[in-house]
Amino acid sequence: MPSALKTVPHASHWGAFTAVVRDGRVIDALPIANDPDPSPMLAAIPGMVHGPARIAEPMVREGWLKHRDRNRGADRFVAVSWDEALDLVAGELKRVKADHGNASIFAGSYGWASAGRFHHAKSQLGRFMNTFGGYTTQKYNYSYAAALALLPHVCGTAQPSEGPISSYETIVAETRQMVCFGGLSMKNTQLDSGGLARHESADWLKRAAEAGVRFVIVSPIRDDVPPFLDAMGAAEWLPIRPNTDTAMMLAMAYVLASEGLADDAFLASHCVGWPQYRAYLLGERDGVAKTPAWAEGICGVPADRIASLARESAGLRTMLSAAWSLQRADHGEQPFWALVALAAAVGQIGLPGGGFGFGYACVSGQGVPRSTVSMPTLPTLKNPTDSFIPVARIADMLLSPGGEYEYDGEIRTYPDARLVYWCGGNPFHHHQDLNRLARAFQQPECVVVHEPFWTATARHADIVLPATTTLERNDICAGKRDHTWAAMHQAIEPVGNARNDHAIFCGLAARLGNLEAFTEGRDEAGWLRHMYQVAEEKAAAQGVTLPPFEAFWETGEVNIPTPTKPFVLFEDFRLDPEGVPLKTPSGKFEIYSETIAGFGYDDCPGHPVWFEPHEWLGHVQQVSETPLHLISNQPRTRLHGQNDPEGPSRASKIKGREPIWLHPEDAALRDVTDGDIVRVFNSRGAVLAGVVVTDRVMPGVVQLATGAWYDPAEPGGLDKHGNPNVLTRDQGTSRLGQGPSSHSALVQVERYRGNLPPITAWQATEGSA
Ligand SMILES: Nc1nc2c(c(=O)[nH]1)N[C@H]1C(S)=C(S)[C@@H](COP(=O)(O)OP(=O)(O)OC[C@H]3O[C@@H](n4cnc5c(=O)[nH]c(N)nc54)[C@H](O)[C@@H]3O)O[C@H]1N2
Ligand SMILES: Nc1nc2c(c(=O)[nH]1)N[C@H]1C(S)=C(S)[C@@H](COP(=O)(O)OP(=O)(O)OC[C@H]3O[C@@H](n4cnc5c(=O)[nH]c(N)nc54)[C@H](O)[C@@H]3O)O[C@H]1N2
Ligand SMILES: [Mo]
């Protein structure tokens, strides 16, 4: 009998695709025909969906089942039936709610989960918890938490980081020079949160270069220069010591201030605080003028080039940009604020192709023309508790319930989290200082995790509920930075005994009494149609007619028109500062913020300043023991921890370990070469990694991307695989933003001479079904 072959339209964070299915198994994931730049990550999909890391049955940790112990991360799991598992979870939710209140249920559950708006895991969890009385959530994201806290004080909105930012159309048409702190890392444009249909960033950047835009890429890693811009002769690479961009920005502003190049009219009409900042730049209070020579000593970029770049920026239509990475660092608020202040002094904010923007090329859609129509979403309803922690303070919360901390002008206390619930995220991927996180995970009374895969987070849970992947359900893919919505047709039946997160929450809600509130009587098909129709009505109110749901579902995608006039960030405010003021206290850009100054934070004063990061290459004593700055950037071969065991990520491993990039001088000093295994360590922990020697990374800097599945030889011991978060520091950016500061860490590297232990993180855990 011929085997049944079918193709279905589907989509992921890394692109829309056609799933090829034979005999109930996904055998291929082919890019759609009109994607100009599809991601190689699609190749990982079949192997992931049917791979050995899938969780087949509900599992409970033996020590928790028998005597409620907290020995997480080093225990066996036993399979239970769905009814038993749901009874256990419902029982714990009921108990914690009755004894400690809803705020003791921590279900912030940060994470990217999968594409698809209905089955979006965190939304399902949020809606379930909100109809159960609420929970403690996490505020903001790991991507740009410091920016989200800072920018409303400075610009009245976080839009310069969240988007929309000035569109590439205006850059192609008007920009002459684009200065990119943190570069334009094309690896990062493979994906977007919520999913995307087509990859357009590279096309836009090529068009800009063809139109004559010159790109200045300021970054410790040469791969942040798009190779095609290099080949076109349109890019200059300025290597910079990590975490020192603020010094360079201050020096550029100093040149403008001291050479009469600052746009004094714009600074007076649209900004407050230039006089205070200018005094700081000129060294009038601290006696240190922030000259290019001063900055060179800190950041390593030649003083002459800093000065000429400042003069060129004032003379040419210049777009100043910074990657989100710059603020995932100690005092990460400062480079973002300093860039706004620099752009204010240049005076081109609100002009087409000028001003500033954060996050160009950090994800696929940032800067790409996007529609203004709201996408279909699952309403998560209101959280009755209002309880939250800043996103990256999870370990602090677990280790010090009731502890006080400061955050954006408030003194707050950590809730007493008794139950931790994760659905759609992987803190043992994303959080800093994993050995500390593992200790923090011993604190709660119960940890529940929904996962398709045996991630390190699943391994640190008490109750593990196997979730489906997107291929096992129907959904609508829509990203807020996209202009195409894609239908995601179910391709296969659930693998093993996996269930949709939605079905799992229905099972719990039936036991807890919130089923009707949670579902409103709709099933998957009912919700998809309903969500689409709500979006369709909103679009109609904006004069945009969308095809009916059936037509969308049948064709597989709908293209939403983008505005005909290219978007320019702050254009309205530039044209009419009195009539359309910013939502800051002054109604203007705040180069000096009385509000922030009033908080009295010594780690985030009233205007941008240079701070030495807690760990950096300029600290002589630190560098004697840990002489290398660790850049744990986003991986080119996967999405965070997703897809690590398959496809391009698997192929990139060296003797099974994550690759680490070392400059030839640093490799020679350690007598290591391509393919060797090294131990990378500091006071927080140690990991193994496989050496790549390359001059694409600066001397003194190493790149070990995020996402290798955490694989400790024993709890707290050597990570055999190379997860950089064993080495990063778990400390808020400042009291203002409390964002993660993963890009500020020093390490040492040495040849590893021991026996190579096998990687076990990609297999089902011991005791699995
Ligand atoms: N050192 C360092 N650390 C970093 C960063 C850095 O630059 N350096 N970057 C940070 C940033 S910006 C981010 S955004 C975070 C990302 O951190 P995360 O978003 O937590 O990472 P992911 O690996 O995407 O985790 C998502 C998890 O959801 C699971 N999942 C997928 N679909 C479903 C589903 O339908 N249901 C359920 N229940 N689960 C599902 C996946 O299997 C995966 O394990 O990492 C942060 N960590
Ligand atoms: N392939 C792939 N793409 C992704 C992701 C992924 O997991 N895989 N994750 C997505 C997510 S969640 C996010 S938030 C975005 C994040 O986007 P970014 O924040 O831009 O991500 P990174 O890759 O950490 O950083 C970009 C570059 O900044 C440089 N850099 C780091 N520190 C410094 C510094 O102090 N100064 C300067 N000048 N440069 C520095 C590094 O060389 C790095 O390559 O990426 C998204 N895109
Ligand atoms: Mo992110």
PDB file of C-alpha atoms and ligand atoms in Angstrom, residues 13 48 109-115 119-122 141-144 324-325 327-328 422-432 449-457 465-470 473 499-501 504-505 630-635 639-643 704-707 709 723-726 728 740-743, ligand 1:
ATOM      1  CA  HIS A  13       9.043  31.746  15.191  1.00  0.00           C
ATOM      2  CA  MET A  48      12.510  17.678  17.307  1.00  0.00           C
ATOM      3  CA  SER A 109       6.426  31.658  33.181  1.00  0.00           C
ATOM      4  CA  TYR A 110       8.638  33.914  31.076  1.00  0.00           C
ATOM      5  CA  GLY A 111       9.531  32.431  27.712  1.00  0.00           C
ATOM      6  CA  TRP A 112       9.022  32.424  23.975  1.00  0.00           C
ATOM      7  CA  ALA A 113       7.034  29.172  23.773  1.00  0.00           C
ATOM      8  CA  SER A 114       5.891  28.679  20.153  1.00  0.00           C
ATOM      9  CA  ALA A 115       4.285  30.625  17.355  1.00  0.00           C
ATOM     10  CA  HIS A 119      -2.172  27.989  21.886  1.00  0.00           C
ATOM     11  CA  HIS A 120       0.402  30.572  23.021  1.00  0.00           C
ATOM     12  CA  ALA A 121       1.419  28.846  26.228  1.00  0.00           C
ATOM     13  CA  LYS A 122       1.893  31.863  28.461  1.00  0.00           C
ATOM     14  CA  ASN A 141      11.048  40.700  29.251  1.00  0.00           C
ATOM     15  CA  TYR A 142      14.623  39.405  29.249  1.00  0.00           C
ATOM     16  CA  SER A 143      15.180  41.078  25.886  1.00  0.00           C
ATOM     17  CA  TYR A 144      15.046  44.730  26.978  1.00  0.00           C
ATOM     18  CA  TRP A 324      19.129  45.366  22.659  1.00  0.00           C
ATOM     19  CA  SER A 325      22.223  43.470  23.835  1.00  0.00           C
ATOM     20  CA  GLN A 327      21.307  47.041  27.880  1.00  0.00           C
ATOM     21  CA  ARG A 328      21.495  43.355  28.937  1.00  0.00           C
ATOM     22  CA  TRP A 422       6.083  27.177  34.079  1.00  0.00           C
ATOM     23  CA  CYS A 423       4.390  26.778  30.735  1.00  0.00           C
ATOM     24  CA  GLY A 424       6.214  27.918  27.592  1.00  0.00           C
ATOM     25  CA  GLY A 425       9.598  29.040  28.934  1.00  0.00           C
ATOM     26  CA  ASN A 426      12.896  27.678  30.124  1.00  0.00           C
ATOM     27  CA  PRO A 427      14.486  29.491  33.076  1.00  0.00           C
ATOM     28  CA  PHE A 428      17.347  26.951  33.010  1.00  0.00           C
ATOM     29  CA  HIS A 429      18.019  28.376  29.581  1.00  0.00           C
ATOM     30  CA  HIS A 430      17.360  32.044  30.110  1.00  0.00           C
ATOM     31  CA  HIS A 431      18.327  32.965  33.639  1.00  0.00           C
ATOM     32  CA  GLN A 432      21.773  33.995  34.811  1.00  0.00           C
ATOM     33  CA  VAL A 449       6.124  22.422  34.233  1.00  0.00           C
ATOM     34  CA  HIS A 450       4.355  21.889  30.910  1.00  0.00           C
ATOM     35  CA  GLU A 451       6.897  21.030  28.198  1.00  0.00           C
ATOM     36  CA  PRO A 452       7.090  19.056  24.974  1.00  0.00           C
ATOM     37  CA  PHE A 453      10.751  18.270  25.781  1.00  0.00           C
ATOM     38  CA  TRP A 454      12.924  17.165  28.666  1.00  0.00           C
ATOM     39  CA  THR A 455      14.555  20.567  29.127  1.00  0.00           C
ATOM     40  CA  ALA A 456      16.589  21.321  32.225  1.00  0.00           C
ATOM     41  CA  THR A 457      13.539  23.135  33.600  1.00  0.00           C
ATOM     42  CA  LEU A 465       2.973  17.551  31.937  1.00  0.00           C
ATOM     43  CA  PRO A 466       3.772  16.633  28.309  1.00  0.00           C
ATOM     44  CA  ALA A 467       2.635  19.373  25.931  1.00  0.00           C
ATOM     45  CA  THR A 468       2.086  19.100  22.208  1.00  0.00           C
ATOM     46  CA  THR A 469       4.170  20.994  19.666  1.00  0.00           C
ATOM     47  CA  THR A 470       2.416  23.299  17.203  1.00  0.00           C
ATOM     48  CA  ARG A 473      -2.776  21.463  16.777  1.00  0.00           C
ATOM     49  CA  ARG A 499      -1.921  17.156  25.311  1.00  0.00           C
ATOM     50  CA  ASN A 500      -2.400  20.739  24.222  1.00  0.00           C
ATOM     51  CA  ASP A 501      -1.737  23.237  27.035  1.00  0.00           C
ATOM     52  CA  ILE A 504      -4.491  20.520  30.206  1.00  0.00           C
ATOM     53  CA  PHE A 505      -5.920  23.763  31.637  1.00  0.00           C
ATOM     54  CA  LEU A 630      32.202  36.427  27.841  1.00  0.00           C
ATOM     55  CA  ILE A 631      29.679  37.424  25.182  1.00  0.00           C
ATOM     56  CA  SER A 632      26.783  34.996  25.536  1.00  0.00           C
ATOM     57  CA  ASN A 633      24.841  36.301  22.567  1.00  0.00           C
ATOM     58  CA  GLN A 634      21.915  34.795  20.693  1.00  0.00           C
ATOM     59  CA  PRO A 635      22.821  31.593  18.871  1.00  0.00           C
ATOM     60  CA  LEU A 639      16.224  29.873  18.979  1.00  0.00           C
ATOM     61  CA  HIS A 640      17.457  30.119  22.559  1.00  0.00           C
ATOM     62  CA  GLY A 641      17.340  26.519  23.805  1.00  0.00           C
ATOM     63  CA  GLN A 642      14.826  25.493  21.150  1.00  0.00           C
ATOM     64  CA  ASN A 643      16.043  23.035  18.493  1.00  0.00           C
ATOM     65  CA  LEU A 704      29.768  31.305  23.762  1.00  0.00           C
ATOM     66  CA  ALA A 705      26.200  31.697  22.520  1.00  0.00           C
ATOM     67  CA  THR A 706      23.206  30.874  24.688  1.00  0.00           C
ATOM     68  CA  GLY A 707      21.134  27.751  24.352  1.00  0.00           C
ATOM     69  CA  TRP A 709      20.978  22.466  27.081  1.00  0.00           C
ATOM     70  CA  ASN A 723      25.574  26.654  28.713  1.00  0.00           C
ATOM     71  CA  PRO A 724      27.018  30.155  29.305  1.00  0.00           C
ATOM     72  CA  ASN A 725      24.466  30.980  31.970  1.00  0.00           C
ATOM     73  CA  VAL A 726      26.441  28.818  34.373  1.00  0.00           C
ATOM     74  CA  THR A 728      26.863  34.822  33.947  1.00  0.00           C
ATOM     75  CA  PRO A 740      19.140  40.941  33.415  1.00  0.00           C
ATOM     76  CA  SER A 741      22.834  41.762  32.997  1.00  0.00           C
ATOM     77  CA  SER A 742      24.053  38.643  31.223  1.00  0.00           C
ATOM     78  CA  HIS A 743      26.520  40.430  28.936  1.00  0.00           C
TER      79      HIS A 743
HETATM   80  N1  LIG B   1      23.434  34.637  28.915  1.00  0.00           N
HETATM   81  C1  LIG B   1      22.349  35.090  28.281  1.00  0.00           C
HETATM   82  N2  LIG B   1      21.126  34.662  28.649  1.00  0.00           N
HETATM   83  C2  LIG B   1      20.032  35.100  28.007  1.00  0.00           C
HETATM   84  C3  LIG B   1      20.139  36.023  26.943  1.00  0.00           C
HETATM   85  C4  LIG B   1      21.442  36.467  26.563  1.00  0.00           C
HETATM   86  O1  LIG B   1      21.620  37.288  25.638  1.00  0.00           O
HETATM   87  N3  LIG B   1      22.514  35.968  27.246  1.00  0.00           N
HETATM   88  N4  LIG B   1      19.008  36.449  26.298  1.00  0.00           N
HETATM   89  C5  LIG B   1      17.757  36.421  27.037  1.00  0.00           C
HETATM   90  C6  LIG B   1      16.599  36.629  26.179  1.00  0.00           C
HETATM   91  S1  LIG B   1      16.612  38.079  25.249  1.00  0.00           S
HETATM   92  C7  LIG B   1      15.529  35.794  26.128  1.00  0.00           C
HETATM   93  S2  LIG B   1      14.140  36.271  25.235  1.00  0.00           S
HETATM   94  C8  LIG B   1      15.507  34.536  26.897  1.00  0.00           C
HETATM   95  C9  LIG B   1      14.808  33.380  26.160  1.00  0.00           C
HETATM   96  O2  LIG B   1      14.464  32.378  27.049  1.00  0.00           O
HETATM   97  P1  LIG B   1      13.232  31.385  26.795  1.00  0.00           P
HETATM   98  O3  LIG B   1      12.200  32.078  25.986  1.00  0.00           O
HETATM   99  O4  LIG B   1      12.813  30.828  28.091  1.00  0.00           O
HETATM  100  O5  LIG B   1      13.921  30.264  25.899  1.00  0.00           O
HETATM  101  P2  LIG B   1      13.280  29.144  24.968  1.00  0.00           P
HETATM  102  O6  LIG B   1      14.334  28.120  24.740  1.00  0.00           O
HETATM  103  O7  LIG B   1      12.678  29.779  23.769  1.00  0.00           O
HETATM  104  O8  LIG B   1      12.165  28.517  25.894  1.00  0.00           O
HETATM  105  C10 LIG B   1      10.862  28.277  25.510  1.00  0.00           C
HETATM  106  C11 LIG B   1      10.464  26.891  25.996  1.00  0.00           C
HETATM  107  O9  LIG B   1       9.080  26.701  25.696  1.00  0.00           O
HETATM  108  C12 LIG B   1       8.890  25.382  25.212  1.00  0.00           C
HETATM  109  N5  LIG B   1       7.684  25.369  24.386  1.00  0.00           N
HETATM  110  C13 LIG B   1       7.575  25.622  23.058  1.00  0.00           C
HETATM  111  N6  LIG B   1       6.301  25.550  22.671  1.00  0.00           N
HETATM  112  C14 LIG B   1       5.585  25.225  23.753  1.00  0.00           C
HETATM  113  C15 LIG B   1       4.194  25.001  23.976  1.00  0.00           C
HETATM  114  O10 LIG B   1       3.362  25.116  23.092  1.00  0.00           O
HETATM  115  N7  LIG B   1       3.807  24.688  25.236  1.00  0.00           N
HETATM  116  C16 LIG B   1       4.687  24.574  26.264  1.00  0.00           C
HETATM  117  N8  LIG B   1       4.205  24.246  27.460  1.00  0.00           N
HETATM  118  N9  LIG B   1       6.004  24.774  26.078  1.00  0.00           N
HETATM  119  C17 LIG B   1       6.439  25.108  24.849  1.00  0.00           C
HETATM  120  C18 LIG B   1      10.139  25.070  24.438  1.00  0.00           C
HETATM  121  O11 LIG B   1      10.321  23.675  24.309  1.00  0.00           O
HETATM  122  C19 LIG B   1      11.207  25.780  25.273  1.00  0.00           C
HETATM  123  O12 LIG B   1      11.795  24.915  26.194  1.00  0.00           O
HETATM  124  O13 LIG B   1      16.855  34.147  27.217  1.00  0.00           O
HETATM  125  C20 LIG B   1      17.554  35.178  27.907  1.00  0.00           C
HETATM  126  N10 LIG B   1      18.812  34.650  28.405  1.00  0.00           N
END
